[in-house]
PDB file of C-alpha atoms in Angstrom:
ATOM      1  CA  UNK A 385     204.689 174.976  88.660  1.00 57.00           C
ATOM      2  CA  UNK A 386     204.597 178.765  88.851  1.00 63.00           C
ATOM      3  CA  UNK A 387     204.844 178.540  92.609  1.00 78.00           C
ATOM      4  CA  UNK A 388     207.329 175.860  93.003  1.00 72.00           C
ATOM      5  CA  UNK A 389     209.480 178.027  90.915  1.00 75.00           C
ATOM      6  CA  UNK A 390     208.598 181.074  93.351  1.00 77.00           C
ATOM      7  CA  UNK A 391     209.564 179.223  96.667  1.00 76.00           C
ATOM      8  CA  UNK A 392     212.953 178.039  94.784  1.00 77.00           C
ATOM      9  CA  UNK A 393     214.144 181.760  93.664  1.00 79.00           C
ATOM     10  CA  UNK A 394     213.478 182.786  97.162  1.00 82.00           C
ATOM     11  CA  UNK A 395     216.134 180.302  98.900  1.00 82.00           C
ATOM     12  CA  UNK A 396     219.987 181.679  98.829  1.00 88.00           C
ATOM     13  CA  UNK A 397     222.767 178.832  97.273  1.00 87.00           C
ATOM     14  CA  UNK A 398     223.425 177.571 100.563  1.00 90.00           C
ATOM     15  CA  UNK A 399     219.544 176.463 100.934  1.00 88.00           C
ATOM     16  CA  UNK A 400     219.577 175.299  97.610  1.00 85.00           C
ATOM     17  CA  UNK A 401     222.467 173.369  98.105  1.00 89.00           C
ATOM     18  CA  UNK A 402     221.121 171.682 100.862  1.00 89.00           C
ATOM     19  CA  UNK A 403     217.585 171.123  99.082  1.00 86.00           C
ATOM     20  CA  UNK A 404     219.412 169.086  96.237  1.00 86.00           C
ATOM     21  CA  UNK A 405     221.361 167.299  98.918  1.00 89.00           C
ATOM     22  CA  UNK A 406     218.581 166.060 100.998  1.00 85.00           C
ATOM     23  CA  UNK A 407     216.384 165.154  97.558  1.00 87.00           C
ATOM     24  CA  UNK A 408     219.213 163.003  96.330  1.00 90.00           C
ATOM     25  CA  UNK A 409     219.946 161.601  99.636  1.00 91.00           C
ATOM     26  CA  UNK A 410     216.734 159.988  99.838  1.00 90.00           C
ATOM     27  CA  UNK A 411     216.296 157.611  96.913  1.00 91.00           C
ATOM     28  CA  UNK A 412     220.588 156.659  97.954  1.00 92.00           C
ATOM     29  CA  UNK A 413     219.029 156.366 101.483  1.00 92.00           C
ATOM     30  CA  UNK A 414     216.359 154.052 100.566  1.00 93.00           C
ATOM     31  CA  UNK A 415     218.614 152.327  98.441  1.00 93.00           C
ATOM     32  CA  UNK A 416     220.817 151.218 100.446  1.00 93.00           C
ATOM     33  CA  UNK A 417     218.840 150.277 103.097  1.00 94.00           C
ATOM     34  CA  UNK A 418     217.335 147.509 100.566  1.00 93.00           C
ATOM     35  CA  UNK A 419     220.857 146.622  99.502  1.00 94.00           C
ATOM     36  CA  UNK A 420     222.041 145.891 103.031  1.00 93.00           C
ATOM     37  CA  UNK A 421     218.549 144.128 103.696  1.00 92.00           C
ATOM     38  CA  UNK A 422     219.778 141.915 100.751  1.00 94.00           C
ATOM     39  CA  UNK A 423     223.099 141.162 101.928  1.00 94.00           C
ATOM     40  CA  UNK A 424     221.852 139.923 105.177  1.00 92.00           C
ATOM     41  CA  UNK A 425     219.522 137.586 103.313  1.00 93.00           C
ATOM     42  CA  UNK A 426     222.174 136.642 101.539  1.00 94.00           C
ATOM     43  CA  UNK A 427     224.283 136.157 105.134  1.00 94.00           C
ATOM     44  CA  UNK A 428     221.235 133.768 106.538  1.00 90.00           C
ATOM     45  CA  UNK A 429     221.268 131.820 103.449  1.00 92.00           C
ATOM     46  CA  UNK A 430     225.195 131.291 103.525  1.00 92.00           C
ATOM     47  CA  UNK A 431     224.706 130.512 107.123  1.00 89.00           C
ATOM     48  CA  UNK A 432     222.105 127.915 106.400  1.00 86.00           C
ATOM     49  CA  UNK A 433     223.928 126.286 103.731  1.00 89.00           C
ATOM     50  CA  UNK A 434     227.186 126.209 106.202  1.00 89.00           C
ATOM     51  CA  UNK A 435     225.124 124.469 108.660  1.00 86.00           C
ATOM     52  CA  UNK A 436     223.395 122.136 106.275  1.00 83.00           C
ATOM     53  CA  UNK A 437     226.758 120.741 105.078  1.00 87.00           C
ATOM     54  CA  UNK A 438     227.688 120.254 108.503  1.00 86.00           C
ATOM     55  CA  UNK A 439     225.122 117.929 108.621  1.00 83.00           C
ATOM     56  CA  UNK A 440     225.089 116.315 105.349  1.00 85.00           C
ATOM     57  CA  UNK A 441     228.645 115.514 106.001  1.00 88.00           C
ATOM     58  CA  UNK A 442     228.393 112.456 108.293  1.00 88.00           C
ATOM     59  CA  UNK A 443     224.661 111.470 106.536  1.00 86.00           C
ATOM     60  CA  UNK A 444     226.926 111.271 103.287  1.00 87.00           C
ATOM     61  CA  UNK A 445     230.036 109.736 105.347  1.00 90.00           C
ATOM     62  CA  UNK A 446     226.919 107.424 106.683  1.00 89.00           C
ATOM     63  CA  UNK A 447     225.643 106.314 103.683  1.00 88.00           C
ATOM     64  CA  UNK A 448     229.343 104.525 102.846  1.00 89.00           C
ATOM     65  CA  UNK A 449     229.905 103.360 105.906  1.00 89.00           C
ATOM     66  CA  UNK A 450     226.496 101.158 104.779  1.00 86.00           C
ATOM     67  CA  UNK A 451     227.842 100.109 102.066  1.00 86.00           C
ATOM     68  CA  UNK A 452     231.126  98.837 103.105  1.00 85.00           C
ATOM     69  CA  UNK A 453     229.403  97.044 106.311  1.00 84.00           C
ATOM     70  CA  UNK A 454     226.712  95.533 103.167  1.00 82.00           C
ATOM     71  CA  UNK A 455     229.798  94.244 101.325  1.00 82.00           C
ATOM     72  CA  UNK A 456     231.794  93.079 104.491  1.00 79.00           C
ATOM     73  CA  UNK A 457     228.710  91.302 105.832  1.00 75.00           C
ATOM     74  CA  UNK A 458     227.940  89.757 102.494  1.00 68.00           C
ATOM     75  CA  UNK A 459     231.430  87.255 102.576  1.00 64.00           C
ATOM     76  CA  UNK A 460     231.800  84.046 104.924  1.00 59.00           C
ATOM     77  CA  UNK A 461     234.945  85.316 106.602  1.00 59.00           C
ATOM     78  CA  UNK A 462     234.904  88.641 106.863  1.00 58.00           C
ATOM     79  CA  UNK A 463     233.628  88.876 110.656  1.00 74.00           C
ATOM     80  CA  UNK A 464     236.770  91.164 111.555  1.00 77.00           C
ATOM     81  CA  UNK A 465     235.993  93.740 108.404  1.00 78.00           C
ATOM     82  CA  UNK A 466     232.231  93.487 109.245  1.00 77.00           C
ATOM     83  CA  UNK A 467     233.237  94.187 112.926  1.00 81.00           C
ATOM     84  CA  UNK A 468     234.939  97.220 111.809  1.00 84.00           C
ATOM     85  CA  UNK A 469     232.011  98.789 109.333  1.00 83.00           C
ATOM     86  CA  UNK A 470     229.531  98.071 112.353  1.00 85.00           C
ATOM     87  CA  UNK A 471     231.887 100.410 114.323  1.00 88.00           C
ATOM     88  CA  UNK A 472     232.212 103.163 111.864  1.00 90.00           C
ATOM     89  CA  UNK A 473     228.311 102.996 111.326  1.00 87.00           C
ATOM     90  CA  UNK A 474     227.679 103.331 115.208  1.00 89.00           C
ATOM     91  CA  UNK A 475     230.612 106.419 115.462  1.00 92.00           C
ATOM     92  CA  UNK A 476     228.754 108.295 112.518  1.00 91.00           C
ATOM     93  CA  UNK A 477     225.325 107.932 113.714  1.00 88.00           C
ATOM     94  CA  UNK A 478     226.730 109.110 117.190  1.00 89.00           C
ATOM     95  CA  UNK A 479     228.039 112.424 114.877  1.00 89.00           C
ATOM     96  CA  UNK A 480     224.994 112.848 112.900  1.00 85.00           C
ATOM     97  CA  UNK A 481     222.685 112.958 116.693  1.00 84.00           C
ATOM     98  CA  UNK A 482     224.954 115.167 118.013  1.00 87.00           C
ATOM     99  CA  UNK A 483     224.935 117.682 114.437  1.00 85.00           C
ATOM    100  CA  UNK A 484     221.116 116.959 114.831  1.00 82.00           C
ATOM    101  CA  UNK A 485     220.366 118.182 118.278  1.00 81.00           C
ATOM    102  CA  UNK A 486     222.626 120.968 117.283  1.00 82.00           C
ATOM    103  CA  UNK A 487     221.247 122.334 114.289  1.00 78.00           C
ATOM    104  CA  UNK A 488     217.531 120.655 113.934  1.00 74.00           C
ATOM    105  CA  UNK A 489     215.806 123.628 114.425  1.00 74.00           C
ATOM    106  CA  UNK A 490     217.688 125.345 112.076  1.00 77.00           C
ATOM    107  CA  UNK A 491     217.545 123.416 109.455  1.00 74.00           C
ATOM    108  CA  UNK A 492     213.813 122.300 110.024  1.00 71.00           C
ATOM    109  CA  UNK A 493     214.907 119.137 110.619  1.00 73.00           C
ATOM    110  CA  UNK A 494     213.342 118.569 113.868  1.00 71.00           C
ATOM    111  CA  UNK A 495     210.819 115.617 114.157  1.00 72.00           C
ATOM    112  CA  UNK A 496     208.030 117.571 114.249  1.00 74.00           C
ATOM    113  CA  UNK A 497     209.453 119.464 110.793  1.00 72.00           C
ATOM    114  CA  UNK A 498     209.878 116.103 109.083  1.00 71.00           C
ATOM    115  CA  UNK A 499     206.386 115.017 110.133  1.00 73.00           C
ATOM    116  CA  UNK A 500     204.843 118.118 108.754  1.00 77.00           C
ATOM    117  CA  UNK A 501     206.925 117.501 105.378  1.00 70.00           C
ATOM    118  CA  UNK A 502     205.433 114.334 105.392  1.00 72.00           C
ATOM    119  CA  UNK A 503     209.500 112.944 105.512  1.00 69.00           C
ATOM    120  CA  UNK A 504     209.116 110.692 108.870  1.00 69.00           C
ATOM    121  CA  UNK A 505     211.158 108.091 107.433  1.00 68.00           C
ATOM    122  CA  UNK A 506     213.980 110.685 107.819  1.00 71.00           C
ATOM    123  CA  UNK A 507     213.655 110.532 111.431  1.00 75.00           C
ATOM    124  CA  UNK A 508     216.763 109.405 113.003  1.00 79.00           C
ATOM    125  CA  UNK A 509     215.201 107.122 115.462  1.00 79.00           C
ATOM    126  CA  UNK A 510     213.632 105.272 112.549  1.00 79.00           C
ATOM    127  CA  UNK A 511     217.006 105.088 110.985  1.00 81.00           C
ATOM    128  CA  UNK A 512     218.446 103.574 114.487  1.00 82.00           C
ATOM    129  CA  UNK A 513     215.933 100.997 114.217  1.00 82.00           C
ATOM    130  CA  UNK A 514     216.240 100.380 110.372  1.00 81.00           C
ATOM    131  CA  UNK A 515     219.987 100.002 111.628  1.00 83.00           C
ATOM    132  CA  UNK A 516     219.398  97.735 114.609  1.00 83.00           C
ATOM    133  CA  UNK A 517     217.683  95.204 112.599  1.00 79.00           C
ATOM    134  CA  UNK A 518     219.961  95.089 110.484  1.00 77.00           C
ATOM    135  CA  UNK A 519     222.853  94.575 113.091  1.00 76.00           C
ATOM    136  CA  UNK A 520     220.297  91.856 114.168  1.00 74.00           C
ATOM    137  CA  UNK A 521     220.483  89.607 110.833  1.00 67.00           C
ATOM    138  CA  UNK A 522     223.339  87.066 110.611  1.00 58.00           C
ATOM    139  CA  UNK A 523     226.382  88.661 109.192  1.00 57.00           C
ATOM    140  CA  UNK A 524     227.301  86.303 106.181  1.00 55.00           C
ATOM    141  CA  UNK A 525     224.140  84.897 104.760  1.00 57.00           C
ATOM    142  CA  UNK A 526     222.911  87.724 102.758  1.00 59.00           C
ATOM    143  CA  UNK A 527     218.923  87.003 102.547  1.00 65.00           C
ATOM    144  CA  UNK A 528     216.299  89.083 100.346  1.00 69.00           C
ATOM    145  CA  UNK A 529     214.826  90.767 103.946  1.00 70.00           C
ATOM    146  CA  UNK A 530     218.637  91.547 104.769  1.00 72.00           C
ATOM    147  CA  UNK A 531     218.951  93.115 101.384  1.00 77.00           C
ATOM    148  CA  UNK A 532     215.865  94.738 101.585  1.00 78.00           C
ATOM    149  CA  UNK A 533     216.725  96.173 104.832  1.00 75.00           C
ATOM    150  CA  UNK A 534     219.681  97.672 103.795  1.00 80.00           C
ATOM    151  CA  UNK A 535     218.128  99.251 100.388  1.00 80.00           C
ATOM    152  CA  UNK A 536     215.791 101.124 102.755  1.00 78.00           C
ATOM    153  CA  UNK A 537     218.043 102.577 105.152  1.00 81.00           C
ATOM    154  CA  UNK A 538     219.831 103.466 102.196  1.00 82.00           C
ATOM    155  CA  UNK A 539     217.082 104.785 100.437  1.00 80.00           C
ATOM    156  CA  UNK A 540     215.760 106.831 103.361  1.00 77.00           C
ATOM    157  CA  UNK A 541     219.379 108.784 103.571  1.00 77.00           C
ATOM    158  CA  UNK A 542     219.820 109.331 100.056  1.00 76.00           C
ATOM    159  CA  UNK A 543     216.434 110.263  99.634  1.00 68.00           C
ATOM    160  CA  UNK A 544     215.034 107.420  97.237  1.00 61.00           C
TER     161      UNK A 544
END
């Protein structure tokens, strides 16, 4: 201590000046170096949510688009509203690929992601095909396989 003291009466005001400076500068320095690093954390993660409502939007817009083609298919003579869910349902899944090949990577949602979740089912070639049967079933006669079909495309969007 005795020395410290020694080495400190030595310096003129100026130098002492510029000691306290440069010791109080430090712990500010370091401080705000770990409050920017947290910002752009915080920047990525607002990014990432951006970019995953970009793609939840037509999955959502999707998942309604179902349903209305389910309840136009289900009546004898609705072949024209039917016609027109089918249509929507093809547009959105054209939307959702092109958000996919977009922003897969990003949002881990790549085929070889959704493997290694163990979420294959979320693979949007298995939802094409879960779709195509369905386009394949007579529009009209709702049947248990036909409902089941549509529960599991459904459930695979929604998560359930």
């Amino acid at each position: 201590m005795f020395k410290f003291n020694a080495l400190i009466s030595k310096l003129n005001i100026a130098q002492r000046i510029l000691g306290s400076v440069c010791f109080f500068s430090l712990p500010l320095a370091v401080l705000f170096y770990f409050n920017m690093d947290q910002i752009g954390e915080k920047m990525n993660f607002a990014q990432g949510e951006r970019a995953g409502n970009r793609f939840q939007s037509p999955a959502v817009r999707l998942v309604k688009a179902l349903t209305d083609y389910q309840l136009a298919s289900g009546t004898q003579d609705a072949s024209a509203d039917a016609l027109a869910a089918r249509q929507e349902v093809d547009k959105i899944f054209l939307q959702l690929d092109s958000v996919a090949a977009e922003l897969s990577q990003r949002l881990s949602f790549s085929d070889s992601a959704l493997k290694e979740a163990g979420a294959e089912n979320l693979k949007l070639t298995e939802l094409h095909q879960k779709w195509t049967v369905l386009q394949a079933e007579v529009p009209g006669s709702p049947t248990k396989s036909n409902q089941e079909h549509f529960e599991q495309l459904i459930g695979a969007l929604t998560g359930c």
